[in-house]
Short mmCIF file of C-alpha atoms (C1' of nucleotides) in Angstrom, two decimals:
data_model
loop_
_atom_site.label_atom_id
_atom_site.label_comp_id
_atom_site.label_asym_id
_atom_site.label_seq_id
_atom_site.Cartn_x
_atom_site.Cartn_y
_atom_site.Cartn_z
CA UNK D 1 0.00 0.00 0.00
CA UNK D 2 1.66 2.96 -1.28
CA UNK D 3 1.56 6.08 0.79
CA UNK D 4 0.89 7.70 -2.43
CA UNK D 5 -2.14 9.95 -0.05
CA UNK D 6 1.12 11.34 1.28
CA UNK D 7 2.18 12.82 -1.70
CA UNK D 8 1.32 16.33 -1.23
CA UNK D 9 2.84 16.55 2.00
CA UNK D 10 6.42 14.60 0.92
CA UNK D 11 5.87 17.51 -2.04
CA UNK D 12 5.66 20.52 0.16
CA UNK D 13 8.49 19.35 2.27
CA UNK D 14 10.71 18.63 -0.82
CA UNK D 15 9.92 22.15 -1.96
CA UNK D 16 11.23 23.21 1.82
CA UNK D 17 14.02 21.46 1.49
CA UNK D 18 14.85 22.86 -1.95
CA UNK D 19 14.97 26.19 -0.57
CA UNK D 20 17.49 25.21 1.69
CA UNK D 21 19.58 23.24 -1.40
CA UNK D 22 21.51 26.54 -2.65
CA UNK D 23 24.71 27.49 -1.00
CA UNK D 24 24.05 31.46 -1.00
CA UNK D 25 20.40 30.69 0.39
CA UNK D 26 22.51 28.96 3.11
CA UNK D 27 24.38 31.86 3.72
CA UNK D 28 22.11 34.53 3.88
CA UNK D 29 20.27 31.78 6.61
CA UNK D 30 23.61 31.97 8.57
CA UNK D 31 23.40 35.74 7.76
CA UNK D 32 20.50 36.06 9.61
CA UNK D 33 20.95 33.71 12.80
CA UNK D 34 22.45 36.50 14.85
CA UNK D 35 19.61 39.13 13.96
CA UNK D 36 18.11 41.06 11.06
CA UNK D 37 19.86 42.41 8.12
CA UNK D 38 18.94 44.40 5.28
CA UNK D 39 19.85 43.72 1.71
CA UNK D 40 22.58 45.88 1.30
CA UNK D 41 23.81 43.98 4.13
CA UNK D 42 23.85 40.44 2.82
CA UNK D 43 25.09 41.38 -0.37
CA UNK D 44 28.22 42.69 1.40
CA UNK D 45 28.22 39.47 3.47
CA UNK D 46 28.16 37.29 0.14
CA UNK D 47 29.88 39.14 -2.06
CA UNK D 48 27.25 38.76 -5.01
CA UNK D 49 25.50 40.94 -6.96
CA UNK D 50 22.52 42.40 -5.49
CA UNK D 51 20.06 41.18 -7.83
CA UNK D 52 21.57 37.79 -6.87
CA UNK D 53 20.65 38.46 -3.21
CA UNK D 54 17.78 39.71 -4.21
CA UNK D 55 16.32 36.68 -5.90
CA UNK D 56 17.56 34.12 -3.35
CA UNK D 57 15.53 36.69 -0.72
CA UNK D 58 12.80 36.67 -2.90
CA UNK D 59 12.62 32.57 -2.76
CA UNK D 60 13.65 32.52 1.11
CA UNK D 61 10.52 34.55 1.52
CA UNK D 62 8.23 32.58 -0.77
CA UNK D 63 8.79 29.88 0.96
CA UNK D 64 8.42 31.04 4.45
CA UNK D 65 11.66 31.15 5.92
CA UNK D 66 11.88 34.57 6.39
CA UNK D 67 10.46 37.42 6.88
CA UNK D 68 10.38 41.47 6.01
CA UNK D 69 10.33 45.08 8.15
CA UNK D 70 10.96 48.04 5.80
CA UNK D 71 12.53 50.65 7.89
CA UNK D 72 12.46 53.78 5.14
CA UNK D 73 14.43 52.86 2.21
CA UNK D 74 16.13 50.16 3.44
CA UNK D 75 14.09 46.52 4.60
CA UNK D 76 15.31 44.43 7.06
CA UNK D 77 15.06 40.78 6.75
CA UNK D 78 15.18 37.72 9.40
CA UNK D 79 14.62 34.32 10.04
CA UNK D 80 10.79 33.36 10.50
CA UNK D 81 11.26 30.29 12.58
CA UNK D 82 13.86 29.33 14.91
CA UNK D 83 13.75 25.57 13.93
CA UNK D 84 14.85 26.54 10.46
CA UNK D 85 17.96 27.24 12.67
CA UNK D 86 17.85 23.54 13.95
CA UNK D 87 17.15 21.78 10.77
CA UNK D 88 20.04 23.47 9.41
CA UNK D 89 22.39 22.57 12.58
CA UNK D 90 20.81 19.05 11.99
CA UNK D 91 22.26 19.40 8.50
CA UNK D 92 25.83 20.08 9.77
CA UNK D 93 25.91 17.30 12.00
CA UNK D 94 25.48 14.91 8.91
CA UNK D 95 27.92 16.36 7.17
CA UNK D 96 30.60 16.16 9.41
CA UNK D 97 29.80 12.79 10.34
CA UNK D 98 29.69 11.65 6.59
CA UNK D 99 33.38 13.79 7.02
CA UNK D 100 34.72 12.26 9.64
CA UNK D 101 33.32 8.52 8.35
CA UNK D 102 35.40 9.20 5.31
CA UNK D 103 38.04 10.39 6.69
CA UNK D 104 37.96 6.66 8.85
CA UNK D 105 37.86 5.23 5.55
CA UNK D 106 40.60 7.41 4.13
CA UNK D 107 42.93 5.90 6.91
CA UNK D 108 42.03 2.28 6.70
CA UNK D 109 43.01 2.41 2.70
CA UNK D 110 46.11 4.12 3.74
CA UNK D 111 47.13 0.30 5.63
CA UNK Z 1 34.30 40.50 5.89
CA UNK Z 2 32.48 38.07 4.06
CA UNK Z 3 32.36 34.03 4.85
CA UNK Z 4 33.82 32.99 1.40
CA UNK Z 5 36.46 31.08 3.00
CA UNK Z 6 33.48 28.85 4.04
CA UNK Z 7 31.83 28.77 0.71
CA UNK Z 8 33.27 25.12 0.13
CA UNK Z 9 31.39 23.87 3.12
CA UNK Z 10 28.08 25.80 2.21
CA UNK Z 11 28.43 24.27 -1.29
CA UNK Z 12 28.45 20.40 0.67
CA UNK Z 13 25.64 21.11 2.92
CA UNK Z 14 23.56 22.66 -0.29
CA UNK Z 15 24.10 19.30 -1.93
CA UNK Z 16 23.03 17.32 1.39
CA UNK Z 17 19.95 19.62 1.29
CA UNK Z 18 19.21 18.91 -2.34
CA UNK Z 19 19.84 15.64 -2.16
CA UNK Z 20 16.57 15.83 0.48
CA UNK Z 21 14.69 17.90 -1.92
CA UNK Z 22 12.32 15.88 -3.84
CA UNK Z 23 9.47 13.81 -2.33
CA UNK Z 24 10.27 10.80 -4.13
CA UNK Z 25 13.23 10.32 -2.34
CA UNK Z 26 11.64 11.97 0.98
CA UNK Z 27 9.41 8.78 0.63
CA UNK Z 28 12.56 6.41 0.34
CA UNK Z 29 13.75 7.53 2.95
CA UNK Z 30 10.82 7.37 5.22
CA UNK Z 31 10.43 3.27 4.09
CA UNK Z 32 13.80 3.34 5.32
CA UNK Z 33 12.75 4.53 8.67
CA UNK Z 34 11.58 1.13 9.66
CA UNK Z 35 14.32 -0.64 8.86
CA UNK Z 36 16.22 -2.40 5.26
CA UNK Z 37 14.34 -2.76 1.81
CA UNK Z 38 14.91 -4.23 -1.08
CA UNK Z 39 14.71 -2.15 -4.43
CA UNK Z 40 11.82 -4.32 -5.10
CA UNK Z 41 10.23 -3.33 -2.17
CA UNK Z 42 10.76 0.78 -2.88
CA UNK Z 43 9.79 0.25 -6.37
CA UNK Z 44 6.48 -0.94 -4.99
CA UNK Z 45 6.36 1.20 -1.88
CA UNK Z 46 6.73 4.30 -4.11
CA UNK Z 47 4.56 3.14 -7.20
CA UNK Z 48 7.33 4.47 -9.72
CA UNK Z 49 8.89 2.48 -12.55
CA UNK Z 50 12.70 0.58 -11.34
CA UNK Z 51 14.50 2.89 -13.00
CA UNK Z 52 13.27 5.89 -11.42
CA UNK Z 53 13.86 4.34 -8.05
CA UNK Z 54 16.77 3.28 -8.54
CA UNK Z 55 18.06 6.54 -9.91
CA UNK Z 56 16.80 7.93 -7.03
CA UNK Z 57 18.78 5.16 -4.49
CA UNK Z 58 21.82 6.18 -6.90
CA UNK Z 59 21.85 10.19 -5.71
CA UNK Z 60 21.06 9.03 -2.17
CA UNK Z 61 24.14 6.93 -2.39
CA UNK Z 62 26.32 9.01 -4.12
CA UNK Z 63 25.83 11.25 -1.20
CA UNK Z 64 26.17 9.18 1.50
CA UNK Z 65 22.70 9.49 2.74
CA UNK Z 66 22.28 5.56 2.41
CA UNK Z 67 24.29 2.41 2.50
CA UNK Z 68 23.43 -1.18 1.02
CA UNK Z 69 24.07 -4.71 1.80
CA UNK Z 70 23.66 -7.40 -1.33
CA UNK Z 71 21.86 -10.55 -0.33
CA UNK Z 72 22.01 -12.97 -3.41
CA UNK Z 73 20.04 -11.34 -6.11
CA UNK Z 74 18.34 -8.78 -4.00
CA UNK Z 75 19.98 -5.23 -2.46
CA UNK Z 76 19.05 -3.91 0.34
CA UNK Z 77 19.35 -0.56 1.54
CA UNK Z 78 19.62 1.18 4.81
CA UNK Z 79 19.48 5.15 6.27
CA UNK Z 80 23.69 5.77 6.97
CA UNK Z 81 22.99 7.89 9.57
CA UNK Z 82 20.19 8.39 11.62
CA UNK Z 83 20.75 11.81 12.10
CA UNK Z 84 18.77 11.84 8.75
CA UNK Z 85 15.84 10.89 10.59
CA UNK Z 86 16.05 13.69 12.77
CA UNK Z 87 16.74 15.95 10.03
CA UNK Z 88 13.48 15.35 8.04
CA UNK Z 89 11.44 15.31 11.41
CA UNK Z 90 12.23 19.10 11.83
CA UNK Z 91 11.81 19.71 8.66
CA UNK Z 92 8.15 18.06 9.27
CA UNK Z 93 8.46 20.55 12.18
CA UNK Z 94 9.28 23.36 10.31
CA UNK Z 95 6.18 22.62 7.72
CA UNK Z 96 3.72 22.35 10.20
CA UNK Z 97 4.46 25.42 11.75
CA UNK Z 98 4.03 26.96 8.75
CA UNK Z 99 0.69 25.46 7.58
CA UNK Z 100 -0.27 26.37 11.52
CA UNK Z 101 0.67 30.03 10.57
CA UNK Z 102 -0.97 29.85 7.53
CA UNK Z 103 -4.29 28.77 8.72
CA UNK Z 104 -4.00 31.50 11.60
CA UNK Z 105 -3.51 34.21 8.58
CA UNK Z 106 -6.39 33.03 6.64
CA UNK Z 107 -8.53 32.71 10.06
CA UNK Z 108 -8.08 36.53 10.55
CA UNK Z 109 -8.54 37.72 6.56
CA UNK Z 110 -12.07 35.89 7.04
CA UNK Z 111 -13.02 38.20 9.55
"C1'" DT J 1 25.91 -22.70 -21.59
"C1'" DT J 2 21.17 -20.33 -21.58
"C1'" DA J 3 17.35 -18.31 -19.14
"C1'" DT J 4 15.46 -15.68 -15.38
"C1'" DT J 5 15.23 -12.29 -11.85
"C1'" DA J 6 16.95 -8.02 -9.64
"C1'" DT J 7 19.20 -3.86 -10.16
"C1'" DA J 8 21.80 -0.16 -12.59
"C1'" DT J 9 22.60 2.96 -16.33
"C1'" DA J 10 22.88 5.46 -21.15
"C1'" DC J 11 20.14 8.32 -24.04
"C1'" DG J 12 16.93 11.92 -25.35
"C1'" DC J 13 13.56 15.14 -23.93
"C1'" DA J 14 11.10 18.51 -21.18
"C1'" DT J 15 11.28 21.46 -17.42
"C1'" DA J 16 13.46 23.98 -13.62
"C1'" DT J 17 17.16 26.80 -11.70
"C1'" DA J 18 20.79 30.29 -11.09
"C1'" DT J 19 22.94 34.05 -13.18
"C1'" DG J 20 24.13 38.78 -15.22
"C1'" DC J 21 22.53 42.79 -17.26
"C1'" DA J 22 19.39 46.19 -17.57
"C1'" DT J 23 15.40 48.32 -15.88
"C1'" DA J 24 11.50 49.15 -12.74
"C1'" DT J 25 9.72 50.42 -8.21
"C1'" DA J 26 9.74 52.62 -3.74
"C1'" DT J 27 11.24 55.76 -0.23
"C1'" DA J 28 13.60 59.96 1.24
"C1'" DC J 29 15.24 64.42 0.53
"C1'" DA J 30 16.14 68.90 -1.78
"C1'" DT I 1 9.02 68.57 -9.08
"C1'" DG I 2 13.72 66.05 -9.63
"C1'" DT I 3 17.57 63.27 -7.73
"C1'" DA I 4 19.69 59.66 -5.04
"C1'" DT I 5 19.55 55.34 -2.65
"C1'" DA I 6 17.71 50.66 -1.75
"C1'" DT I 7 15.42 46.84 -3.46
"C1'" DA I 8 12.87 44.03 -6.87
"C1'" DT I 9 12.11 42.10 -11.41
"C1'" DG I 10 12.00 41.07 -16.78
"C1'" DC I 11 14.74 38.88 -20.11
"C1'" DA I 12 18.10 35.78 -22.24
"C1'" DT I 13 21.17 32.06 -21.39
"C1'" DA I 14 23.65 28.22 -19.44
"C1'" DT I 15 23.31 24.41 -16.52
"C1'" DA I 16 20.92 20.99 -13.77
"C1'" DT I 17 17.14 17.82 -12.85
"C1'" DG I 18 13.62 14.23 -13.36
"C1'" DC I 19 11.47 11.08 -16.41
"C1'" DG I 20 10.52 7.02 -19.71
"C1'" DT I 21 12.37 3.71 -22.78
"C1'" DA I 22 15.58 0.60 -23.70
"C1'" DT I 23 19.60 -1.79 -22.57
"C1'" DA I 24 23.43 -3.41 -19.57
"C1'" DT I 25 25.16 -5.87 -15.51
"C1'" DA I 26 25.04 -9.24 -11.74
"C1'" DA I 27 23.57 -13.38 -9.42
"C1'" DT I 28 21.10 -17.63 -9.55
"C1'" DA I 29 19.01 -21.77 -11.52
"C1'" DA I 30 18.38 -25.21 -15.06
#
DNA sequence: TTATTATATACGCATATATGCATATATACA
DNA sequence: TGTATATATGCATATATGCGTATATAATAA
C-alpha cells in the first residue's frame, strides 16, 4: 500500500528542502541567525551581486523562511522560525559525520 | 568581511539539502525509517517504474545518505545515519508550523 | 551454456534553476 | 518637481534535474 495519499505533504516538504539546497540561500540563513539584516547587508556578506541576493531573498521569503520590516528605504530581513535554525544545525551534524566517516575510511586504505 | 572562505562547506551542505529535496526520495527515505528494503520493495512502496527508483537510491548513495548490503540477487538498503531521521522530522516541524501560521492568517482575513 | 530475476545505467527530452545585465519600483530628501 | 539610494524584477542564457524507454550488468538456476 503505497503512501501515495502522502504525496502532497512529501511535495511541500521537498519544496522546503529545496529552498534550503543553494549554498548562497545557506548563507544569507547563517546571515541572519544573529539578527536582522537588510539587503545591502547580505550582499556585502556574500559578495554577489545584489540582484543575486535579491532573488535568493525573494525565494527565502516565498517559501516562508523569512520574513520582512521596511525601515524607510532600506528593509530588514530575518529568520521566521527558529527551527529553520535547527534543521540546518541538523544538517551540519550529517555532514561532518559523513566527514569524519570518510576520513575513517581514508585511513584504513592508507594500511 | 564576508564568509567565502566557508563557501566550500556551504556548497556540501547545499548538496546534502538537495539531495533531500524531492518527495520521491523523501518517501525512500521514510520506508527506510523502519528498517532495510529491497529495491523491489521501494519500487512498490513508491509506485514508480525501477529505473526511477533506482536513480533515485543512486543520488542518495552518491551522497552518503544511504548504505546497502547485497543478499544474493536482491539489495538492500539502509538510512547511513540516523541523524537523517532527525533531520526530516524538523523539517516536518518546520512545515507544520508553517501550515499552523498559515491557517491562523487566513482565520483573521475571514473576519 | 542459456534463461530468469533483480538492479543499474545510457540516451533523449522537457522542465526547472541560477545568473548577469538592464530596468522598474519605492522611499527619502532637496 | 527632480535626484539619489535601496530593493525588486524582466529577459536571455547556461546548466541541472527528473522522467521514460531501452539496454546493460550481476547473481542464480536449469
Amino acid at each position: 500500500m503505497p503512501d501515495k495519499y502522502n504525496l502532497e505533504l512529501y511535495k511541500l516538504k521537498a519544496e522546503l528542502c529545496k529552498t534550503f539546497s543553494d549554498p548562497k540561500r545557506l548563507m544569507i540563513i547563517s546571515e541572519l541567525r544573529s539578527g536582522e539584516k537588510s539587503v545591502g547587508d547580505l550582499v556585502e556578506a556574500l559578495g554577489s551581486p545584489q540582484s543575486v541576493v535579491s532573488r535568493h531573498l525573494a525565494i527565502l521569503r516565498s517559501r516562508g523562511v523569512v520574513e520582512t520590516r521596511r525601515d524607510g528605504v532600506c528593509i530588514y530581513y530575518r529568520l521566521a522560525n527558529s527551527k529553520i535554525v535547527d534543521a540546518c544545525d541538523i544538517v551540519h551534524q550529517v555532514l561532518l559525520d559523513q566527514i569524519s566517516r570518510n576520513r575513517e575510511i581514508a585511513e584504513k586504505l592508507k594500511v
